[in-house]
């Protein structure tokens, strides 16, 4: 054997060995037990249907939570920053911007070829303190325009979609009397969308809100979409937050959301999906939305699964996710993205809301970063008609 042929032989033995090792790995991946991650990632199962995203926290963005980062970059093809791009972090003082975490967030999305969402430009909550004390409409206009222009321009061509205005409506469909509404007037949403479109004409611009299943609130949002469109203001879609539970909203109510939003000519994104399995204090007799629930902290009836989720509820959660995703798939032509509000149960905001210190199980990955039955059932939804 010539020296050259010998080398070729060594190389081919080497690659055969590599193949043997990797083939045996992928074979064991596909022989998956119920709760194993399949070799094919979540977003691959939804190819051609809609994007699959997750909201990520600062620990994940900065790489401190390596397991979460691994799950996010393999399982999802879109990311949303759970908190890091909110006004109070980006511009805590007038004209003093801090983009340190935001830049890393965008970098993570770009490196992994993901659809990057910016959340949220204009929101009355998690706003900088100085914005609460502005007394003139001229000053308010200038600050909001500067914030939108500075932030959107910085990530022009990188952040693919912005939640431009978040939670501007009351439950009855009237506009919330936020600092923006009070100082800028009722056309402020139109104005903010125009500023965002000017700063990045190619970005998708989303109006985002919760409780969209309620007809009165939805009617307000639909009126807004129609108004913006008739004024020639760009709006690319409605974001439906989807903080739901095991029973509510019903599948019929969810379907109506999709049909109604689609009827005004924009796609739906489910932007903050999670399913609480815990009792809701609002179901207690006499409970009011505005009520402070601190008296329920530590009440074991409100926190029934502190040491693990019973199989029966795990199955109920999996079935609920499967039903919801079957419905989403039925309306795939009207839906552009589904984003989970978090990655694993331990880090979900629902452990501390609306009652602090509970143990909730709303997401697809458990407290040890392992896929739950709900993960399999979401994938299973793609295999049935
Ligand atoms: O998940 C976020 C949580 O960490 C923050 O403490 C909370 C503060 O309001 O905001 C949560 O995210 C919210 C999102 O930005 C807008 N829709 C409702 C989400 C849950 O409250």
Tab-separated table of C-alpha atoms and ligand atoms in Angstrom:
chain	number	residue	atom	x	y	z
A	1	UNK	CA	0.000	0.000	0.000
A	2	UNK	CA	1.408	3.417	-0.914
A	3	UNK	CA	1.840	6.026	1.794
A	4	UNK	CA	-1.011	8.061	0.257
A	5	UNK	CA	-3.381	5.063	0.214
A	6	UNK	CA	-2.414	4.179	3.768
A	7	UNK	CA	-3.382	7.674	4.863
A	8	UNK	CA	-6.713	7.398	3.076
A	9	UNK	CA	-7.322	4.049	4.816
A	10	UNK	CA	-6.566	5.560	8.240
A	11	UNK	CA	-8.850	8.503	7.522
A	12	UNK	CA	-11.697	6.255	6.437
A	13	UNK	CA	-11.310	4.010	9.539
A	14	UNK	CA	-11.339	7.185	11.671
A	15	UNK	CA	-14.550	8.466	10.042
A	16	UNK	CA	-16.189	5.037	10.280
A	17	UNK	CA	-15.487	5.034	14.018
A	18	UNK	CA	-16.880	8.570	14.376
A	19	UNK	CA	-19.939	7.467	12.427
A	20	UNK	CA	-20.374	4.383	14.599
A	21	UNK	CA	-20.307	6.524	17.730
A	22	UNK	CA	-22.620	9.218	16.398
A	23	UNK	CA	-24.969	6.710	14.723
A	24	UNK	CA	-25.373	4.828	17.959
A	25	UNK	CA	-26.089	8.148	19.719
A	26	UNK	CA	-28.735	9.173	17.278
A	27	UNK	CA	-30.277	5.688	17.368
A	28	UNK	CA	-30.660	5.922	21.138
A	29	UNK	CA	-32.153	9.414	20.704
A	30	UNK	CA	-34.893	8.142	18.482
A	31	UNK	CA	-35.776	5.170	20.702
A	32	UNK	CA	-37.174	7.688	23.099
A	33	UNK	CA	-39.012	6.819	26.222
A	34	UNK	CA	-42.033	8.963	26.976
A	35	UNK	CA	-40.234	11.998	28.307
A	36	UNK	CA	-36.946	12.015	26.410
A	37	UNK	CA	-36.024	14.832	24.053
A	38	UNK	CA	-36.285	13.379	20.556
A	39	UNK	CA	-33.353	13.873	18.200
A	40	UNK	CA	-35.570	16.254	16.248
A	41	UNK	CA	-36.076	19.563	18.014
A	42	UNK	CA	-39.413	21.118	18.845
A	43	UNK	CA	-39.179	23.836	16.211
A	44	UNK	CA	-38.307	21.293	13.506
A	45	UNK	CA	-41.602	19.539	14.147
A	46	UNK	CA	-43.342	22.856	13.469
A	47	UNK	CA	-41.467	23.656	10.273
A	48	UNK	CA	-43.932	25.060	7.758
A	49	UNK	CA	-46.509	25.691	10.503
A	50	UNK	CA	-45.298	28.591	12.663
A	51	UNK	CA	-42.266	29.696	14.666
A	52	UNK	CA	-41.718	28.269	18.138
A	53	UNK	CA	-40.200	30.613	20.690
A	54	UNK	CA	-39.299	30.986	24.339
A	55	UNK	CA	-38.906	33.964	26.628
A	56	UNK	CA	-35.457	33.966	28.191
A	57	UNK	CA	-34.155	35.558	31.367
A	58	UNK	CA	-30.893	37.342	32.045
A	59	UNK	CA	-29.183	34.193	33.392
A	60	UNK	CA	-29.756	32.503	30.057
A	61	UNK	CA	-28.789	35.551	27.994
A	62	UNK	CA	-25.502	35.968	29.852
A	63	UNK	CA	-24.737	32.244	29.643
A	64	UNK	CA	-24.821	31.577	33.417
A	65	UNK	CA	-27.691	29.122	32.983
A	66	UNK	CA	-26.017	26.814	30.468
A	67	UNK	CA	-28.720	24.143	30.477
A	68	UNK	CA	-31.415	26.658	29.702
A	69	UNK	CA	-29.297	28.174	26.916
A	70	UNK	CA	-28.768	24.706	25.416
A	71	UNK	CA	-32.496	23.984	25.429
A	72	UNK	CA	-33.354	27.377	23.951
A	73	UNK	CA	-30.849	27.187	21.119
A	74	UNK	CA	-31.740	23.630	20.127
A	75	UNK	CA	-35.489	23.474	20.712
A	76	UNK	CA	-36.678	26.939	19.656
A	77	UNK	CA	-36.217	29.227	16.657
A	78	UNK	CA	-37.365	32.460	18.255
A	79	UNK	CA	-36.527	34.285	21.489
A	80	UNK	CA	-38.138	37.047	23.551
A	81	UNK	CA	-36.385	38.785	26.463
A	82	UNK	CA	-38.476	38.166	29.580
A	83	UNK	CA	-37.332	41.431	31.203
A	84	UNK	CA	-34.042	42.706	29.797
A	85	UNK	CA	-35.364	45.069	27.109
A	86	UNK	CA	-37.978	46.791	29.251
A	87	UNK	CA	-37.723	50.555	29.611
A	88	UNK	CA	-36.565	50.537	33.262
A	89	UNK	CA	-33.474	48.546	32.267
A	90	UNK	CA	-32.716	50.171	28.907
A	91	UNK	CA	-33.192	53.804	29.907
A	92	UNK	CA	-33.343	54.084	33.720
A	93	UNK	CA	-32.512	57.814	33.667
A	94	UNK	CA	-33.324	60.376	30.986
A	95	UNK	CA	-31.167	59.716	27.959
A	96	UNK	CA	-28.908	57.279	29.830
A	97	UNK	CA	-29.157	54.002	28.007
A	98	UNK	CA	-27.719	50.685	29.131
A	99	UNK	CA	-27.566	48.192	26.292
A	100	UNK	CA	-25.135	45.762	27.916
A	101	UNK	CA	-27.575	42.861	28.395
A	102	UNK	CA	-29.717	43.755	25.372
A	103	UNK	CA	-26.687	43.553	23.079
A	104	UNK	CA	-25.871	40.068	24.386
A	105	UNK	CA	-29.492	39.016	23.901
A	106	UNK	CA	-29.443	40.102	20.263
A	107	UNK	CA	-26.051	38.483	19.737
A	108	UNK	CA	-27.404	35.163	21.046
A	109	UNK	CA	-30.307	35.322	18.600
A	110	UNK	CA	-28.101	36.252	15.655
A	111	UNK	CA	-25.549	33.517	16.411
A	112	UNK	CA	-28.299	30.927	16.407
A	113	UNK	CA	-30.175	32.294	13.424
A	114	UNK	CA	-33.308	32.958	15.458
A	115	UNK	CA	-36.293	35.231	14.967
A	116	UNK	CA	-35.540	37.882	17.593
A	117	UNK	CA	-38.366	39.660	19.401
A	118	UNK	CA	-38.024	42.983	21.229
A	119	UNK	CA	-40.272	43.249	24.290
A	120	UNK	CA	-41.586	45.867	24.972
A	121	UNK	CA	-41.137	49.440	23.753
A	122	UNK	CA	-44.043	51.245	25.398
A	123	UNK	CA	-45.599	49.746	28.521
A	124	UNK	CA	-46.911	51.452	31.645
A	125	UNK	CA	-45.286	48.745	33.820
A	126	UNK	CA	-41.535	48.308	34.431
A	127	UNK	CA	-41.140	51.856	33.197
A	128	UNK	CA	-38.341	54.115	34.452
A	129	UNK	CA	-39.306	56.153	37.515
A	130	UNK	CA	-38.580	59.459	35.811
A	131	UNK	CA	-41.314	58.727	33.268
A	132	UNK	CA	-43.948	58.657	36.027
A	133	UNK	CA	-43.305	62.275	36.934
A	134	UNK	CA	-43.450	63.966	33.573
A	135	UNK	CA	-45.970	66.774	33.620
A	136	UNK	CA	-46.162	68.055	30.043
A	137	UNK	CA	-47.252	66.381	26.857
A	138	UNK	CA	-44.370	67.955	24.914
A	139	UNK	CA	-41.863	66.412	27.279
A	140	UNK	CA	-43.624	63.035	27.253
A	141	UNK	CA	-43.736	62.997	23.437
A	142	UNK	CA	-40.045	63.817	23.248
A	143	UNK	CA	-39.059	61.059	25.692
A	144	UNK	CA	-41.171	58.384	24.048
A	145	UNK	CA	-40.009	59.313	20.556
A	146	UNK	CA	-36.388	59.332	21.696
A	147	UNK	CA	-36.750	55.932	23.414
A	148	UNK	CA	-38.446	54.271	20.454
A	149	UNK	CA	-36.078	55.774	17.915
A	150	UNK	CA	-32.894	55.036	19.882
A	151	UNK	CA	-33.775	51.452	20.753
A	152	UNK	CA	-35.316	50.375	17.437
A	153	UNK	CA	-32.557	52.040	15.370
A	154	UNK	CA	-29.813	50.343	17.381
A	155	UNK	CA	-31.169	46.915	16.471
A	156	UNK	CA	-32.404	47.765	12.951
A	157	UNK	CA	-32.196	44.676	10.767
A	158	UNK	CA	-31.396	42.507	13.811
A	159	UNK	CA	-34.485	42.485	16.004
A	160	UNK	CA	-37.157	41.016	13.757
A	161	UNK	CA	-40.293	41.985	15.686
A	162	UNK	CA	-41.201	44.532	18.327
A	163	UNK	CA	-43.976	44.429	20.883
A	164	UNK	CA	-44.462	48.121	20.175
A	165	UNK	CA	-47.216	48.815	22.693
A	166	UNK	CA	-48.069	46.419	25.504
A	167	UNK	CA	-51.300	46.150	27.535
A	168	UNK	CA	-52.911	49.465	26.560
A	169	UNK	CA	-56.520	48.318	27.038
A	170	UNK	CA	-58.835	47.925	30.008
A	171	UNK	CA	-60.988	44.801	30.230
A	172	UNK	CA	-63.974	46.684	28.775
A	173	UNK	CA	-62.066	47.636	25.616
A	174	UNK	CA	-61.465	51.272	26.560
A	175	UNK	CA	-57.927	52.633	26.654
A	176	UNK	CA	-56.091	52.386	29.961
A	177	UNK	CA	-55.333	55.783	31.482
A	178	UNK	CA	-51.566	55.244	31.523
A	179	UNK	CA	-48.985	58.041	31.680
A	180	UNK	CA	-48.784	57.774	27.885
A	181	UNK	CA	-52.522	58.126	27.409
A	182	UNK	CA	-52.743	60.956	29.925
A	183	UNK	CA	-49.983	63.049	28.385
A	184	UNK	CA	-50.029	62.112	24.696
A	185	UNK	CA	-53.757	61.635	24.172
A	186	UNK	CA	-55.777	58.777	22.709
A	187	UNK	CA	-53.820	58.634	19.435
A	188	UNK	CA	-50.569	57.813	21.179
A	189	UNK	CA	-50.534	54.190	19.991
A	190	UNK	CA	-50.768	55.250	16.354
A	191	UNK	CA	-47.934	57.713	16.951
A	192	UNK	CA	-45.663	55.142	18.597
A	193	UNK	CA	-46.202	52.619	15.790
A	194	UNK	CA	-45.258	55.306	13.248
A	195	UNK	CA	-42.038	56.110	15.099
A	196	UNK	CA	-41.137	52.422	15.280
A	197	UNK	CA	-41.839	51.925	11.553
A	198	UNK	CA	-39.670	54.908	10.703
A	199	UNK	CA	-36.755	53.590	12.773
A	200	UNK	CA	-36.889	50.115	11.178
A	201	UNK	CA	-39.250	49.835	8.189
A	202	UNK	CA	-38.642	46.080	7.916
A	203	UNK	CA	-39.392	45.050	11.510
A	204	UNK	CA	-42.679	43.334	12.347
A	205	UNK	CA	-44.657	45.646	14.626
A	206	UNK	CA	-46.956	43.975	17.142
A	207	UNK	CA	-49.663	45.193	19.512
A	208	UNK	CA	-49.524	42.830	22.548
A	209	UNK	CA	-52.056	42.190	25.360
A	210	UNK	CA	-53.564	39.657	27.790
A	211	UNK	CA	-57.162	38.462	28.298
A	212	UNK	CA	-57.779	38.780	24.573
A	213	UNK	CA	-60.286	35.930	24.932
A	214	UNK	CA	-62.646	38.425	26.557
A	215	UNK	CA	-64.906	39.769	23.769
A	216	UNK	CA	-65.074	43.315	25.164
A	217	UNK	CA	-61.314	43.683	25.446
A	218	UNK	CA	-60.768	42.041	22.071
A	219	UNK	CA	-63.237	44.475	20.458
A	220	UNK	CA	-61.051	47.389	21.596
A	221	UNK	CA	-57.953	45.751	20.118
A	222	UNK	CA	-59.720	45.008	16.833
A	223	UNK	CA	-60.863	48.645	16.613
A	224	UNK	CA	-57.241	49.716	17.134
A	225	UNK	CA	-55.988	47.476	14.310
A	226	UNK	CA	-58.644	48.804	11.948
A	227	UNK	CA	-57.897	52.396	12.908
A	228	UNK	CA	-54.150	52.029	12.381
A	229	UNK	CA	-54.695	50.314	9.056
A	230	UNK	CA	-57.142	52.950	7.829
A	231	UNK	CA	-54.646	55.673	8.804
A	232	UNK	CA	-51.959	53.895	6.800
A	233	UNK	CA	-49.937	53.124	9.952
A	234	UNK	CA	-48.015	49.871	9.809
A	235	UNK	CA	-49.175	47.124	12.199
A	236	UNK	CA	-47.947	43.591	11.484
A	237	UNK	CA	-49.918	41.551	13.967
A	238	UNK	CA	-51.601	41.136	17.315
A	239	UNK	CA	-49.736	39.414	20.128
A	240	UNK	CA	-51.984	37.329	22.366
A	241	UNK	CA	-50.162	36.717	25.643
A	242	UNK	CA	-51.893	33.407	26.498
A	243	UNK	CA	-51.358	33.166	30.272
A	244	UNK	CA	-53.979	30.449	30.595
A	245	UNK	CA	-54.903	27.589	32.921
A	246	UNK	CA	-56.137	24.004	32.648
A	247	UNK	CA	-59.726	24.980	31.936
A	248	UNK	CA	-59.834	28.561	30.815
A	249	UNK	CA	-60.157	29.931	28.219
A	250	UNK	CA	-62.100	27.228	26.401
A	251	UNK	CA	-60.967	25.977	22.996
A	252	UNK	CA	-63.957	27.758	21.480
A	253	UNK	CA	-62.853	31.029	23.057
A	254	UNK	CA	-59.299	30.529	21.781
A	255	UNK	CA	-60.568	29.759	18.287
A	256	UNK	CA	-62.654	32.926	18.327
A	257	UNK	CA	-59.535	34.971	19.140
A	258	UNK	CA	-57.792	33.554	16.065
A	259	UNK	CA	-60.773	34.063	13.768
A	260	UNK	CA	-61.498	37.618	14.922
A	261	UNK	CA	-57.921	38.862	14.687
A	262	UNK	CA	-57.519	37.256	11.309
A	263	UNK	CA	-60.749	38.924	10.138
A	264	UNK	CA	-59.131	42.371	10.491
A	265	UNK	CA	-56.304	41.287	8.229
A	266	UNK	CA	-53.341	40.618	10.521
A	267	UNK	CA	-51.778	37.384	11.796
A	268	UNK	CA	-51.896	36.240	15.415
A	269	UNK	CA	-48.829	35.519	17.524
A	270	UNK	CA	-49.278	33.706	20.818
A	271	UNK	CA	-46.543	35.600	22.591
A	272	UNK	CA	-46.509	34.474	26.243
A	273	UNK	CA	-47.970	30.987	26.478
A	274	UNK	CA	-48.009	29.166	29.826
A	275	UNK	CA	-50.628	26.999	31.528
A	276	UNK	CA	-51.033	27.332	35.287
A	277	UNK	CA	-52.083	24.148	37.108
A	278	UNK	CA	-52.746	25.871	40.443
A	279	UNK	CA	-56.024	27.093	41.910
A	280	UNK	CA	-56.815	30.631	40.931
A	281	UNK	CA	-57.649	33.088	43.708
A	282	UNK	CA	-60.101	34.731	41.327
A	283	UNK	CA	-62.264	31.627	41.541
A	284	UNK	CA	-62.730	32.162	45.275
A	285	UNK	CA	-66.088	33.615	46.142
A	286	UNK	CA	-65.950	37.374	46.257
A	287	UNK	CA	-62.432	37.625	44.882
A	288	UNK	CA	-61.669	40.778	42.914
A	289	UNK	CA	-58.976	41.282	40.306
A	290	UNK	CA	-57.658	44.283	42.226
A	291	UNK	CA	-57.456	42.289	45.446
A	292	UNK	CA	-54.161	41.797	47.236
A	293	UNK	CA	-53.654	38.061	47.734
A	294	UNK	CA	-50.875	38.235	50.319
A	295	UNK	CA	-53.217	36.738	52.925
A	296	UNK	CA	-53.209	33.534	50.822
A	297	UNK	CA	-49.410	33.139	50.894
A	298	UNK	CA	-48.549	29.885	52.670
A	299	UNK	CA	-52.133	28.602	52.400
A	300	UNK	CA	-51.661	24.896	51.443
A	301	UNK	CA	-54.985	24.734	49.584
A	302	UNK	CA	-53.636	27.350	47.170
A	303	UNK	CA	-50.338	25.453	46.726
A	304	UNK	CA	-51.373	21.790	46.445
A	305	UNK	CA	-48.283	20.320	44.683
A	306	UNK	CA	-45.185	21.634	46.506
A	307	UNK	CA	-43.338	18.298	46.120
A	308	UNK	CA	-44.188	17.294	42.577
A	309	UNK	CA	-47.057	17.174	40.138
A	310	UNK	CA	-49.327	14.104	40.472
A	311	UNK	CA	-49.544	11.999	37.294
A	312	UNK	CA	-53.212	12.797	36.836
A	313	UNK	CA	-52.492	16.540	36.637
A	314	UNK	CA	-49.379	15.976	34.517
A	315	UNK	CA	-51.601	14.126	32.047
A	316	UNK	CA	-54.235	16.838	32.195
A	317	UNK	CA	-51.590	19.457	31.401
A	318	UNK	CA	-50.253	17.387	28.500
A	319	UNK	CA	-53.778	16.937	27.095
A	320	UNK	CA	-54.525	20.657	27.448
A	321	UNK	CA	-51.315	21.547	25.566
A	322	UNK	CA	-52.075	18.988	22.864
A	323	UNK	CA	-55.634	20.284	22.385
A	324	UNK	CA	-54.411	23.867	22.156
A	325	UNK	CA	-51.688	23.005	19.644
A	326	UNK	CA	-54.090	20.975	17.520
A	327	UNK	CA	-56.239	24.089	17.333
A	328	UNK	CA	-53.220	26.248	16.482
A	329	UNK	CA	-52.254	23.822	13.725
A	330	UNK	CA	-55.802	23.870	12.337
A	331	UNK	CA	-55.325	27.640	11.938
A	332	UNK	CA	-51.668	27.596	10.936
A	333	UNK	CA	-52.333	29.998	8.068
A	334	UNK	CA	-53.444	32.657	10.578
A	335	UNK	CA	-50.680	32.168	13.169
A	336	UNK	CA	-47.094	33.335	12.776
A	337	UNK	CA	-45.486	32.397	16.107
A	338	UNK	CA	-46.085	30.625	19.410
A	339	UNK	CA	-43.758	31.684	22.237
A	340	UNK	CA	-43.682	30.077	25.698
A	341	UNK	CA	-43.255	32.476	28.609
A	342	UNK	CA	-40.145	30.799	29.956
A	343	UNK	CA	-38.193	27.581	29.509
A	344	UNK	CA	-38.438	25.499	32.676
A	345	UNK	CA	-40.952	25.436	35.522
A	346	UNK	CA	-38.608	26.582	38.281
A	347	UNK	CA	-38.033	29.971	36.658
A	348	UNK	CA	-41.623	30.722	35.704
A	349	UNK	CA	-43.093	34.011	36.941
A	350	UNK	CA	-46.188	31.927	37.863
A	351	UNK	CA	-44.430	30.575	40.978
A	352	UNK	CA	-44.848	34.048	42.455
A	353	UNK	CA	-48.004	35.385	40.846
A	354	UNK	CA	-50.746	36.041	41.806
A	355	UNK	CA	-49.677	34.472	45.133
A	356	UNK	CA	-46.014	34.459	46.158
A	357	UNK	CA	-44.035	31.309	46.944
A	358	UNK	CA	-46.083	28.634	45.160
A	359	UNK	CA	-44.851	25.695	43.084
A	360	UNK	CA	-46.335	25.864	39.597
A	361	UNK	CA	-45.744	23.663	36.534
A	362	UNK	CA	-46.759	25.743	33.512
A	363	UNK	CA	-44.042	25.033	30.906
A	364	UNK	CA	-42.660	22.168	28.796
A	365	UNK	CA	-39.486	21.513	30.841
A	366	UNK	CA	-39.445	20.480	34.497
A	367	UNK	CA	-37.352	21.771	37.397
A	368	UNK	CA	-34.438	19.558	36.273
A	369	UNK	CA	-34.550	20.842	32.686
A	370	UNK	CA	-36.122	17.569	31.523
A	371	UNK	CA	-38.904	17.561	28.943
A	372	UNK	CA	-42.302	16.847	30.453
A	373	UNK	CA	-45.146	14.827	29.044
A	374	UNK	CA	-46.511	18.135	27.748
A	375	UNK	CA	-43.406	18.455	25.529
A	376	UNK	CA	-44.264	15.154	23.844
A	377	UNK	CA	-47.916	16.047	23.538
A	378	UNK	CA	-47.114	19.348	21.786
A	379	UNK	CA	-45.043	17.384	19.248
A	380	UNK	CA	-47.759	14.756	19.024
A	381	UNK	CA	-50.235	17.456	18.008
A	382	UNK	CA	-48.321	17.793	14.719
A	383	UNK	CA	-48.878	14.150	13.802
A	384	UNK	CA	-52.662	14.115	13.975
A	385	UNK	CA	-55.289	15.823	11.819
B	1	LIG	O1	-42.137	37.409	33.493
B	1	LIG	C1	-41.955	38.740	33.857
B	1	LIG	C2	-41.587	38.810	35.345
B	1	LIG	O2	-40.298	38.272	35.539
B	1	LIG	C3	-41.634	40.253	35.816
B	1	LIG	O3	-41.441	40.261	37.221
B	1	LIG	C4	-42.988	40.845	35.474
B	1	LIG	C5	-43.097	42.284	35.935
B	1	LIG	O4	-44.283	42.848	35.511
B	1	LIG	O5	-43.168	40.804	34.075
B	1	LIG	C6	-43.249	39.495	33.606
B	1	LIG	O6	-43.526	39.468	32.224
B	1	LIG	C7	-44.770	40.056	31.824
B	1	LIG	C8	-44.589	40.558	30.407
B	1	LIG	O7	-43.490	41.422	30.339
B	1	LIG	C9	-45.846	41.251	29.900
B	1	LIG	N1	-46.990	40.378	30.021
B	1	LIG	C10	-47.207	39.767	31.329
B	1	LIG	C11	-45.937	39.048	31.775
B	1	LIG	C12	-46.177	38.322	33.093
B	1	LIG	O8	-46.437	39.250	34.095
